[in-house]
Amino acid sequence: MSILRPETAYRPRTLAVVEATRFRSHDPEYHAYVQLLVGGAIAEAERQGWNVVRLAADEGQDALLARTERADAVLIMGGEDIAPRFYGAAAGYEGESRHLEHADAAQVALVLSAIERGIPLLGICRGLQIINVALGGTLIQHLGDGSEHKNHGVPIRDIMASHPVQLTAGSLVADLLQSETVDVQSAHHQAVDALGSGLVVTGRSADGHVEALEHESAPVLGVQWHPEDPGAPAGQLSLLLSALDRVSARETVAA
């Protein structure tokens, strides 16, 4: 696996922060909470010196690829369930949310473009799942109402559940967070099932579900939790965003 190291740090100019959509009039409370999370990520990225470009994937694949063509790094945020057709499954599953197929297609294309260009990519929650699906992986469609990965039957503001994650020694994510066990905030009812091509699991929850994955050669990291949530451990988002300031050891050797 290619591990990104601090000694190769650099400061790209532009970070594309990509959310599924900017419009959720059908569910104002959920939309407001998502905007809080996205806003937190943007604020932290700007504190780190990034010029942030905020984009909505449901504007379409061509528009998203054109507007990220000159981005130095990409951050894909959380949001709605990915449409099952993108990972070979059927609709009608328990806990199903609305699907934004134009956004799904655009974000899948963006993941492949970022890998082809070799630019750093960080995926949060849905962002991790998009990375996996883009590379041919599948998803568990519903973890069940008793899972530890979200609080059930509560207002959206209380949905985040806190639980530990075990990280792989020597992985990028363990290196960034300076620990092999971290506490996280999560709110998801789906998870990685079959792993996409080139991906390696580098974090799992106590029940065995995938919580972090990395690409074996590209500068790609995904976390299933929400480091941008106000209740997340202090500094966790900052440390994870620092992955976007690093280039892979393979690229450094090649240079």
Short mmCIF file of N, CA, C and O in Angstrom, two decimals, residues 116-249:
data_model
loop_
_atom_site.label_atom_id
_atom_site.label_comp_id
_atom_site.label_asym_id
_atom_site.label_seq_id
_atom_site.Cartn_x
_atom_site.Cartn_y
_atom_site.Cartn_z
N GLU A 116 -7.24 8.92 -11.81
CA GLU A 116 -6.48 9.00 -13.06
C GLU A 116 -5.49 10.17 -13.02
O GLU A 116 -4.36 10.05 -13.48
N ARG A 117 -5.92 11.30 -12.45
CA ARG A 117 -5.06 12.48 -12.37
C ARG A 117 -4.05 12.38 -11.23
O ARG A 117 -3.08 13.15 -11.20
N GLY A 118 -4.29 11.49 -10.28
CA GLY A 118 -3.38 11.34 -9.15
C GLY A 118 -3.50 12.43 -8.12
O GLY A 118 -2.56 12.69 -7.36
N ILE A 119 -4.69 13.09 -8.03
CA ILE A 119 -4.85 14.14 -7.03
C ILE A 119 -5.46 13.57 -5.76
O ILE A 119 -6.22 12.60 -5.80
N PRO A 120 -5.12 14.14 -4.60
CA PRO A 120 -5.64 13.62 -3.33
C PRO A 120 -7.17 13.70 -3.26
O PRO A 120 -7.78 14.69 -3.68
N LEU A 121 -7.77 12.66 -2.71
CA LEU A 121 -9.22 12.55 -2.58
C LEU A 121 -9.55 12.03 -1.19
O LEU A 121 -9.02 11.00 -0.76
N LEU A 122 -10.42 12.75 -0.49
CA LEU A 122 -10.94 12.32 0.80
C LEU A 122 -12.45 12.19 0.70
O LEU A 122 -13.12 13.10 0.24
N GLY A 123 -12.99 11.04 1.12
CA GLY A 123 -14.43 10.83 1.13
C GLY A 123 -14.93 10.66 2.55
O GLY A 123 -14.33 9.91 3.33
N ILE A 124 -16.02 11.36 2.89
CA ILE A 124 -16.63 11.27 4.21
C ILE A 124 -18.01 10.64 4.08
O ILE A 124 -18.84 11.10 3.29
N CYS A 125 -18.26 9.57 4.83
CA CYS A 125 -19.55 8.87 4.88
C CYS A 125 -20.00 8.42 3.48
O CYS A 125 -19.44 7.48 2.94
N ARG A 126 -20.99 9.08 2.88
CA ARG A 126 -21.36 8.77 1.51
C ARG A 126 -20.14 8.84 0.59
O ARG A 126 -20.02 8.06 -0.35
N GLY A 127 -19.23 9.75 0.90
CA GLY A 127 -18.02 9.88 0.09
C GLY A 127 -17.19 8.61 0.08
O GLY A 127 -16.65 8.21 -0.97
N LEU A 128 -17.06 7.95 1.23
CA LEU A 128 -16.39 6.64 1.27
C LEU A 128 -17.14 5.63 0.42
O LEU A 128 -16.53 4.86 -0.34
N GLN A 129 -18.45 5.61 0.53
CA GLN A 129 -19.25 4.64 -0.22
C GLN A 129 -19.16 4.89 -1.72
O GLN A 129 -19.10 3.94 -2.52
N ILE A 130 -19.11 6.16 -2.13
CA ILE A 130 -18.96 6.49 -3.54
C ILE A 130 -17.62 5.99 -4.07
O ILE A 130 -17.52 5.44 -5.17
N ILE A 131 -16.56 6.16 -3.28
CA ILE A 131 -15.25 5.65 -3.68
C ILE A 131 -15.33 4.15 -3.92
O ILE A 131 -14.84 3.63 -4.94
N ASN A 132 -15.93 3.43 -2.98
CA ASN A 132 -16.02 1.98 -3.11
C ASN A 132 -16.85 1.56 -4.32
O ASN A 132 -16.44 0.69 -5.10
N VAL A 133 -17.99 2.20 -4.51
CA VAL A 133 -18.87 1.86 -5.64
C VAL A 133 -18.21 2.22 -6.97
O VAL A 133 -18.30 1.46 -7.95
N ALA A 134 -17.53 3.36 -7.04
CA ALA A 134 -16.87 3.78 -8.27
C ALA A 134 -15.84 2.75 -8.73
O ALA A 134 -15.62 2.57 -9.94
N LEU A 135 -15.24 2.04 -7.78
CA LEU A 135 -14.21 1.06 -8.11
C LEU A 135 -14.75 -0.37 -8.13
O LEU A 135 -13.99 -1.33 -8.07
N GLY A 136 -16.07 -0.49 -8.26
CA GLY A 136 -16.69 -1.79 -8.46
C GLY A 136 -17.14 -2.49 -7.19
O GLY A 136 -17.56 -3.66 -7.26
N GLY A 137 -17.11 -1.82 -6.06
CA GLY A 137 -17.53 -2.43 -4.81
C GLY A 137 -19.04 -2.37 -4.62
O GLY A 137 -19.76 -1.73 -5.39
N THR A 138 -19.52 -3.01 -3.58
CA THR A 138 -20.95 -3.04 -3.27
C THR A 138 -21.20 -2.56 -1.85
O THR A 138 -20.26 -2.35 -1.07
N LEU A 139 -22.49 -2.40 -1.53
CA LEU A 139 -22.87 -1.89 -0.22
C LEU A 139 -23.84 -2.84 0.49
O LEU A 139 -24.67 -3.48 -0.17
N ILE A 140 -23.73 -2.90 1.80
CA ILE A 140 -24.78 -3.48 2.63
C ILE A 140 -25.89 -2.43 2.68
O ILE A 140 -25.64 -1.28 3.07
N GLN A 141 -27.09 -2.78 2.29
CA GLN A 141 -28.12 -1.76 2.11
C GLN A 141 -28.76 -1.27 3.40
O GLN A 141 -29.25 -0.14 3.44
N HIS A 142 -28.75 -2.07 4.43
CA HIS A 142 -29.34 -1.62 5.70
C HIS A 142 -28.72 -2.40 6.84
O HIS A 142 -28.74 -3.64 6.85
N LEU A 143 -28.15 -1.68 7.80
CA LEU A 143 -27.48 -2.33 8.93
C LEU A 143 -28.46 -2.78 10.01
O LEU A 143 -28.08 -3.53 10.90
N GLY A 144 -29.69 -2.30 9.94
CA GLY A 144 -30.68 -2.68 10.95
C GLY A 144 -30.85 -1.60 12.00
O GLY A 144 -29.95 -0.79 12.26
N ASP A 145 -32.01 -1.59 12.61
CA ASP A 145 -32.34 -0.54 13.57
C ASP A 145 -31.60 -0.68 14.90
O ASP A 145 -31.67 0.23 15.74
N GLY A 146 -30.89 -1.76 15.10
CA GLY A 146 -30.13 -1.92 16.33
C GLY A 146 -28.66 -1.63 16.19
O GLY A 146 -27.90 -1.83 17.13
N SER A 147 -28.23 -1.15 15.02
CA SER A 147 -26.80 -0.94 14.80
C SER A 147 -26.29 0.23 15.63
O SER A 147 -27.03 1.14 15.99
N GLU A 148 -24.98 0.20 15.90
CA GLU A 148 -24.36 1.25 16.70
C GLU A 148 -23.97 2.46 15.86
O GLU A 148 -23.42 3.43 16.39
N HIS A 149 -24.28 2.44 14.58
CA HIS A 149 -23.75 3.45 13.67
C HIS A 149 -24.59 4.70 13.53
O HIS A 149 -24.20 5.64 12.84
N LYS A 150 -25.74 4.74 14.17
CA LYS A 150 -26.54 5.95 14.25
C LYS A 150 -27.51 5.80 15.42
O LYS A 150 -27.80 4.69 15.87
N ASN A 151 -27.99 6.92 15.93
CA ASN A 151 -29.03 6.89 16.95
C ASN A 151 -30.38 6.82 16.27
O ASN A 151 -30.66 7.58 15.34
N HIS A 152 -31.21 5.90 16.70
CA HIS A 152 -32.47 5.62 16.02
C HIS A 152 -33.65 6.29 16.74
O HIS A 152 -33.68 6.39 17.96
N GLY A 153 -34.59 6.79 15.95
CA GLY A 153 -35.81 7.34 16.50
C GLY A 153 -35.64 8.64 17.25
O GLY A 153 -36.37 8.91 18.21
N VAL A 154 -34.66 9.44 16.84
CA VAL A 154 -34.38 10.71 17.51
C VAL A 154 -34.43 11.84 16.49
O VAL A 154 -34.34 11.61 15.28
N PRO A 155 -34.56 13.09 16.92
CA PRO A 155 -34.48 14.21 15.99
C PRO A 155 -33.13 14.22 15.28
O PRO A 155 -32.12 13.72 15.82
N ILE A 156 -33.09 14.80 14.08
CA ILE A 156 -31.88 14.77 13.27
C ILE A 156 -30.68 15.36 14.01
O ILE A 156 -29.55 14.90 13.85
N ARG A 157 -30.91 16.34 14.86
CA ARG A 157 -29.79 16.97 15.57
C ARG A 157 -29.12 16.02 16.56
O ARG A 157 -27.99 16.26 17.02
N ASP A 158 -29.82 14.92 16.91
CA ASP A 158 -29.28 13.95 17.87
C ASP A 158 -28.90 12.62 17.21
O ASP A 158 -28.65 11.63 17.91
N ILE A 159 -28.82 12.59 15.89
CA ILE A 159 -28.67 11.32 15.19
C ILE A 159 -27.27 10.72 15.28
O ILE A 159 -27.08 9.52 15.15
N MET A 160 -26.26 11.55 15.53
CA MET A 160 -24.89 11.05 15.55
C MET A 160 -24.66 10.13 16.74
O MET A 160 -24.97 10.48 17.89
N ALA A 161 -24.08 8.97 16.46
CA ALA A 161 -23.73 8.00 17.50
C ALA A 161 -22.22 7.98 17.67
O ALA A 161 -21.47 8.06 16.68
N SER A 162 -21.77 7.86 18.89
CA SER A 162 -20.34 7.79 19.18
C SER A 162 -19.94 6.34 19.41
O SER A 162 -20.61 5.61 20.15
N HIS A 163 -18.86 5.92 18.76
CA HIS A 163 -18.36 4.56 18.95
C HIS A 163 -16.89 4.48 18.56
O HIS A 163 -16.40 5.34 17.82
N PRO A 164 -16.17 3.47 19.01
CA PRO A 164 -14.75 3.36 18.68
C PRO A 164 -14.52 2.68 17.34
O PRO A 164 -15.35 1.90 16.87
N VAL A 165 -13.39 3.01 16.73
CA VAL A 165 -12.95 2.38 15.50
C VAL A 165 -11.51 1.92 15.68
O VAL A 165 -10.67 2.67 16.19
N GLN A 166 -11.22 0.69 15.25
CA GLN A 166 -9.88 0.15 15.29
C GLN A 166 -9.21 0.37 13.94
O GLN A 166 -9.74 -0.07 12.91
N LEU A 167 -8.08 1.05 13.93
CA LEU A 167 -7.36 1.36 12.71
C LEU A 167 -6.17 0.42 12.52
O LEU A 167 -5.60 -0.09 13.48
N THR A 168 -5.79 0.21 11.27
CA THR A 168 -4.69 -0.67 10.93
C THR A 168 -3.36 0.01 11.19
O THR A 168 -3.12 1.13 10.69
N ALA A 169 -2.49 -0.64 11.94
CA ALA A 169 -1.17 -0.07 12.22
C ALA A 169 -0.43 0.19 10.91
O ALA A 169 -0.43 -0.65 10.00
N GLY A 170 0.19 1.35 10.80
CA GLY A 170 0.95 1.69 9.61
C GLY A 170 0.14 2.26 8.47
O GLY A 170 0.69 2.63 7.44
N SER A 171 -1.19 2.33 8.64
CA SER A 171 -2.03 2.88 7.58
C SER A 171 -1.95 4.40 7.59
O SER A 171 -1.52 5.03 8.57
N LEU A 172 -2.39 5.00 6.50
CA LEU A 172 -2.43 6.46 6.42
C LEU A 172 -3.31 7.04 7.51
O LEU A 172 -2.94 8.00 8.19
N VAL A 173 -4.51 6.47 7.69
CA VAL A 173 -5.45 7.05 8.65
C VAL A 173 -4.93 6.94 10.08
O VAL A 173 -5.09 7.88 10.87
N ALA A 174 -4.28 5.84 10.42
CA ALA A 174 -3.68 5.71 11.75
C ALA A 174 -2.53 6.69 11.91
O ALA A 174 -2.34 7.28 12.99
N ASP A 175 -1.77 6.88 10.85
CA ASP A 175 -0.67 7.85 10.86
C ASP A 175 -1.20 9.26 11.09
O ASP A 175 -0.70 10.02 11.91
N LEU A 176 -2.26 9.62 10.37
CA LEU A 176 -2.83 10.95 10.48
C LEU A 176 -3.39 11.21 11.88
O LEU A 176 -3.17 12.28 12.46
N LEU A 177 -4.13 10.24 12.42
CA LEU A 177 -4.80 10.41 13.71
C LEU A 177 -3.92 10.02 14.89
O LEU A 177 -4.33 10.15 16.04
N GLN A 178 -2.71 9.53 14.59
CA GLN A 178 -1.69 9.24 15.60
C GLN A 178 -2.19 8.26 16.66
O GLN A 178 -1.89 8.38 17.85
N SER A 179 -3.00 7.29 16.20
CA SER A 179 -3.55 6.30 17.11
C SER A 179 -4.11 5.13 16.30
O SER A 179 -4.47 5.31 15.14
N GLU A 180 -4.18 3.98 16.93
CA GLU A 180 -4.80 2.83 16.28
C GLU A 180 -6.22 2.59 16.77
O GLU A 180 -6.92 1.71 16.25
N THR A 181 -6.68 3.37 17.74
CA THR A 181 -8.06 3.32 18.20
C THR A 181 -8.56 4.74 18.36
O THR A 181 -7.93 5.55 19.03
N VAL A 182 -9.68 5.05 17.69
CA VAL A 182 -10.23 6.41 17.77
C VAL A 182 -11.73 6.33 18.04
O VAL A 182 -12.40 5.37 17.68
N ASP A 183 -12.25 7.35 18.68
CA ASP A 183 -13.68 7.51 18.86
C ASP A 183 -14.21 8.37 17.72
O ASP A 183 -13.57 9.35 17.31
N VAL A 184 -15.37 7.99 17.18
CA VAL A 184 -15.91 8.70 16.03
C VAL A 184 -17.39 9.01 16.23
O VAL A 184 -18.05 8.41 17.07
N GLN A 185 -17.89 9.92 15.40
CA GLN A 185 -19.31 10.25 15.32
C GLN A 185 -19.82 9.76 13.97
O GLN A 185 -19.26 10.10 12.93
N SER A 186 -20.86 8.95 13.99
CA SER A 186 -21.38 8.43 12.72
C SER A 186 -22.90 8.46 12.71
O SER A 186 -23.56 8.50 13.75
N ALA A 187 -23.46 8.43 11.48
CA ALA A 187 -24.91 8.43 11.30
C ALA A 187 -25.25 7.81 9.95
O ALA A 187 -25.70 8.49 9.04
N HIS A 188 -24.99 6.52 9.82
CA HIS A 188 -25.23 5.85 8.53
C HIS A 188 -25.94 4.52 8.75
O HIS A 188 -25.76 3.88 9.78
N HIS A 189 -26.75 4.14 7.78
CA HIS A 189 -27.46 2.86 7.88
C HIS A 189 -26.97 1.88 6.82
O HIS A 189 -27.46 0.75 6.75
N GLN A 190 -26.00 2.30 5.99
CA GLN A 190 -25.40 1.42 4.99
C GLN A 190 -23.90 1.33 5.25
O GLN A 190 -23.34 2.13 5.99
N ALA A 191 -23.26 0.35 4.63
CA ALA A 191 -21.82 0.16 4.83
C ALA A 191 -21.23 -0.59 3.65
O ALA A 191 -21.95 -1.18 2.84
N VAL A 192 -19.92 -0.57 3.56
CA VAL A 192 -19.21 -1.30 2.52
C VAL A 192 -19.45 -2.80 2.68
O VAL A 192 -19.39 -3.33 3.78
N ASP A 193 -19.71 -3.47 1.55
CA ASP A 193 -19.81 -4.93 1.53
C ASP A 193 -18.59 -5.46 0.78
O ASP A 193 -17.51 -5.56 1.34
N ALA A 194 -18.74 -5.79 -0.51
CA ALA A 194 -17.58 -6.19 -1.31
C ALA A 194 -16.72 -4.96 -1.57
O ALA A 194 -17.21 -3.87 -1.85
N LEU A 195 -15.41 -5.15 -1.49
CA LEU A 195 -14.47 -4.05 -1.61
C LEU A 195 -14.16 -3.76 -3.08
O LEU A 195 -13.98 -4.67 -3.88
N GLY A 196 -14.08 -2.47 -3.42
CA GLY A 196 -13.74 -2.06 -4.77
C GLY A 196 -12.29 -2.38 -5.13
O GLY A 196 -11.44 -2.56 -4.25
N SER A 197 -12.00 -2.40 -6.42
CA SER A 197 -10.67 -2.72 -6.91
C SER A 197 -9.62 -1.73 -6.42
O SER A 197 -9.81 -0.51 -6.51
N GLY A 198 -8.53 -2.25 -5.89
CA GLY A 198 -7.42 -1.41 -5.46
C GLY A 198 -7.57 -0.85 -4.06
O GLY A 198 -6.67 -0.15 -3.57
N LEU A 199 -8.69 -1.13 -3.39
CA LEU A 199 -8.92 -0.57 -2.07
C LEU A 199 -8.51 -1.55 -0.96
O LEU A 199 -8.58 -2.77 -1.13
N VAL A 200 -8.10 -0.99 0.15
CA VAL A 200 -7.68 -1.76 1.32
C VAL A 200 -8.42 -1.23 2.54
O VAL A 200 -8.49 -0.02 2.75
N VAL A 201 -8.99 -2.12 3.34
CA VAL A 201 -9.67 -1.72 4.58
C VAL A 201 -8.62 -1.36 5.62
O VAL A 201 -7.72 -2.15 5.91
N THR A 202 -8.75 -0.17 6.21
CA THR A 202 -7.79 0.27 7.23
C THR A 202 -8.47 0.70 8.53
O THR A 202 -7.81 1.24 9.41
N GLY A 203 -9.76 0.44 8.64
CA GLY A 203 -10.46 0.73 9.89
C GLY A 203 -11.76 -0.05 9.96
O GLY A 203 -12.47 -0.17 8.96
N ARG A 204 -12.06 -0.59 11.13
CA ARG A 204 -13.31 -1.33 11.34
C ARG A 204 -13.90 -0.96 12.70
O ARG A 204 -13.18 -0.69 13.66
N SER A 205 -15.21 -1.01 12.76
CA SER A 205 -15.92 -0.83 14.03
C SER A 205 -15.93 -2.14 14.79
O SER A 205 -15.52 -3.19 14.27
N ALA A 206 -16.43 -2.10 16.02
CA ALA A 206 -16.44 -3.31 16.86
C ALA A 206 -17.27 -4.42 16.26
O ALA A 206 -17.01 -5.61 16.50
N ASP A 207 -18.30 -4.07 15.48
CA ASP A 207 -19.13 -5.10 14.84
C ASP A 207 -18.58 -5.57 13.51
O ASP A 207 -19.22 -6.34 12.79
N GLY A 208 -17.38 -5.12 13.15
CA GLY A 208 -16.69 -5.62 11.97
C GLY A 208 -16.92 -4.85 10.70
O GLY A 208 -16.30 -5.16 9.67
N HIS A 209 -17.77 -3.83 10.72
CA HIS A 209 -18.04 -3.09 9.49
C HIS A 209 -16.89 -2.14 9.14
O HIS A 209 -16.19 -1.64 10.01
N VAL A 210 -16.74 -1.90 7.84
CA VAL A 210 -15.67 -1.06 7.34
C VAL A 210 -15.90 0.39 7.75
O VAL A 210 -16.97 0.95 7.53
N GLU A 211 -14.88 1.00 8.35
CA GLU A 211 -14.96 2.39 8.79
C GLU A 211 -13.93 3.28 8.09
O GLU A 211 -14.07 4.50 8.09
N ALA A 212 -12.90 2.69 7.50
CA ALA A 212 -11.91 3.46 6.75
C ALA A 212 -11.35 2.58 5.66
O ALA A 212 -11.19 1.37 5.83
N LEU A 213 -11.08 3.18 4.51
CA LEU A 213 -10.42 2.47 3.44
C LEU A 213 -9.47 3.41 2.71
O LEU A 213 -9.63 4.63 2.74
N GLU A 214 -8.46 2.81 2.09
CA GLU A 214 -7.45 3.55 1.35
C GLU A 214 -7.17 2.83 0.05
O GLU A 214 -7.43 1.63 -0.08
N HIS A 215 -6.64 3.57 -0.92
CA HIS A 215 -6.26 2.95 -2.19
C HIS A 215 -4.82 2.48 -2.08
O HIS A 215 -3.98 3.12 -1.44
N GLU A 216 -4.54 1.35 -2.71
CA GLU A 216 -3.21 0.76 -2.57
C GLU A 216 -2.13 1.56 -3.28
O GLU A 216 -0.95 1.42 -2.97
N SER A 217 -2.49 2.43 -4.23
CA SER A 217 -1.47 3.20 -4.93
C SER A 217 -1.82 4.66 -5.15
O SER A 217 -0.93 5.50 -5.28
N ALA A 218 -3.09 5.01 -5.17
CA ALA A 218 -3.53 6.39 -5.39
C ALA A 218 -3.72 7.11 -4.05
O ALA A 218 -3.97 6.46 -3.03
N PRO A 219 -3.60 8.43 -4.01
CA PRO A 219 -3.78 9.19 -2.76
C PRO A 219 -5.25 9.35 -2.41
O PRO A 219 -5.81 10.45 -2.47
N VAL A 220 -5.89 8.25 -2.03
CA VAL A 220 -7.34 8.19 -1.77
C VAL A 220 -7.58 7.63 -0.37
O VAL A 220 -7.05 6.58 -0.01
N LEU A 221 -8.38 8.34 0.40
CA LEU A 221 -8.77 7.92 1.75
C LEU A 221 -10.26 8.14 1.93
O LEU A 221 -10.79 9.18 1.53
N GLY A 222 -10.94 7.17 2.52
CA GLY A 222 -12.35 7.33 2.85
C GLY A 222 -12.60 6.95 4.30
O GLY A 222 -12.03 5.97 4.79
N VAL A 223 -13.43 7.74 4.98
CA VAL A 223 -13.84 7.40 6.35
C VAL A 223 -15.36 7.38 6.40
O VAL A 223 -16.02 8.23 5.80
N GLN A 224 -15.91 6.40 7.10
CA GLN A 224 -17.36 6.24 7.15
C GLN A 224 -18.00 7.16 8.18
O GLN A 224 -19.20 7.38 8.18
N TRP A 225 -17.19 7.74 9.04
CA TRP A 225 -17.71 8.60 10.10
C TRP A 225 -17.67 10.08 9.70
O TRP A 225 -17.26 10.44 8.60
N HIS A 226 -18.08 10.95 10.65
CA HIS A 226 -18.19 12.38 10.38
C HIS A 226 -17.24 13.18 11.27
O HIS A 226 -17.64 13.68 12.33
N PRO A 227 -15.99 13.38 10.84
CA PRO A 227 -15.06 14.20 11.63
C PRO A 227 -15.45 15.66 11.64
O PRO A 227 -14.96 16.43 12.48
N GLU A 228 -16.33 16.07 10.72
CA GLU A 228 -16.76 17.46 10.64
C GLU A 228 -17.94 17.77 11.55
O GLU A 228 -18.37 18.94 11.65
N ASP A 229 -18.50 16.75 12.22
CA ASP A 229 -19.62 16.98 13.13
C ASP A 229 -19.15 17.78 14.35
O ASP A 229 -18.04 17.56 14.85
N PRO A 230 -19.97 18.73 14.83
CA PRO A 230 -19.56 19.51 16.00
C PRO A 230 -19.22 18.67 17.22
O PRO A 230 -18.44 19.10 18.08
N GLY A 231 -19.79 17.45 17.32
CA GLY A 231 -19.51 16.59 18.46
C GLY A 231 -18.31 15.68 18.28
O GLY A 231 -17.98 14.91 19.19
N ALA A 232 -17.63 15.75 17.14
CA ALA A 232 -16.46 14.91 16.89
C ALA A 232 -15.29 15.34 17.76
O ALA A 232 -15.21 16.51 18.19
N PRO A 233 -14.36 14.44 18.05
CA PRO A 233 -13.19 14.81 18.85
C PRO A 233 -12.46 16.01 18.25
O PRO A 233 -12.30 16.10 17.03
N ALA A 234 -12.03 16.91 19.10
CA ALA A 234 -11.36 18.13 18.64
C ALA A 234 -10.13 17.79 17.81
O ALA A 234 -9.33 16.93 18.20
N GLY A 235 -10.00 18.44 16.67
CA GLY A 235 -8.82 18.27 15.83
C GLY A 235 -8.87 17.12 14.85
O GLY A 235 -8.01 17.01 13.97
N GLN A 236 -9.89 16.24 14.95
CA GLN A 236 -9.93 15.07 14.08
C GLN A 236 -10.09 15.46 12.61
O GLN A 236 -9.40 14.92 11.74
N LEU A 237 -10.97 16.41 12.33
CA LEU A 237 -11.16 16.84 10.95
C LEU A 237 -9.89 17.48 10.40
O LEU A 237 -9.49 17.21 9.27
N SER A 238 -9.24 18.30 11.20
CA SER A 238 -8.01 18.96 10.76
C SER A 238 -6.95 17.94 10.37
O SER A 238 -6.28 18.07 9.34
N LEU A 239 -6.79 16.91 11.19
CA LEU A 239 -5.79 15.88 10.91
C LEU A 239 -6.12 15.12 9.64
O LEU A 239 -5.23 14.82 8.83
N LEU A 240 -7.39 14.79 9.43
CA LEU A 240 -7.78 14.05 8.23
C LEU A 240 -7.63 14.92 6.98
O LEU A 240 -7.19 14.44 5.93
N LEU A 241 -7.97 16.20 7.08
CA LEU A 241 -7.80 17.09 5.93
C LEU A 241 -6.34 17.25 5.55
O LEU A 241 -6.03 17.53 4.39
N SER A 242 -5.45 17.06 6.50
CA SER A 242 -4.03 17.19 6.18
C SER A 242 -3.57 16.13 5.19
O SER A 242 -2.52 16.28 4.56
N ALA A 243 -4.35 15.05 5.03
CA ALA A 243 -4.03 14.04 4.02
C ALA A 243 -4.04 14.65 2.62
O ALA A 243 -3.33 14.20 1.72
N LEU A 244 -4.84 15.70 2.43
CA LEU A 244 -4.95 16.32 1.12
C LEU A 244 -3.73 17.18 0.79
O LEU A 244 -3.57 17.62 -0.34
N ASP A 245 -2.87 17.40 1.77
CA ASP A 245 -1.64 18.17 1.56
C ASP A 245 -0.45 17.27 1.24
O ASP A 245 0.68 17.73 1.21
N ARG A 246 -0.70 15.99 1.05
CA ARG A 246 0.40 15.06 0.90
C ARG A 246 0.32 14.33 -0.44
O ARG A 246 -0.75 14.12 -0.98
N VAL A 247 1.47 13.95 -0.94
CA VAL A 247 1.52 13.15 -2.17
C VAL A 247 2.04 11.77 -1.83
O VAL A 247 2.69 11.58 -0.82
N SER A 248 1.72 10.80 -2.66
CA SER A 248 2.08 9.42 -2.35
C SER A 248 3.58 9.19 -2.47
O SER A 248 4.29 9.85 -3.23
N ALA A 249 4.07 8.24 -1.70
CA ALA A 249 5.49 7.87 -1.76
C ALA A 249 5.86 7.42 -3.16
O ALA A 249 6.95 7.69 -3.66
#
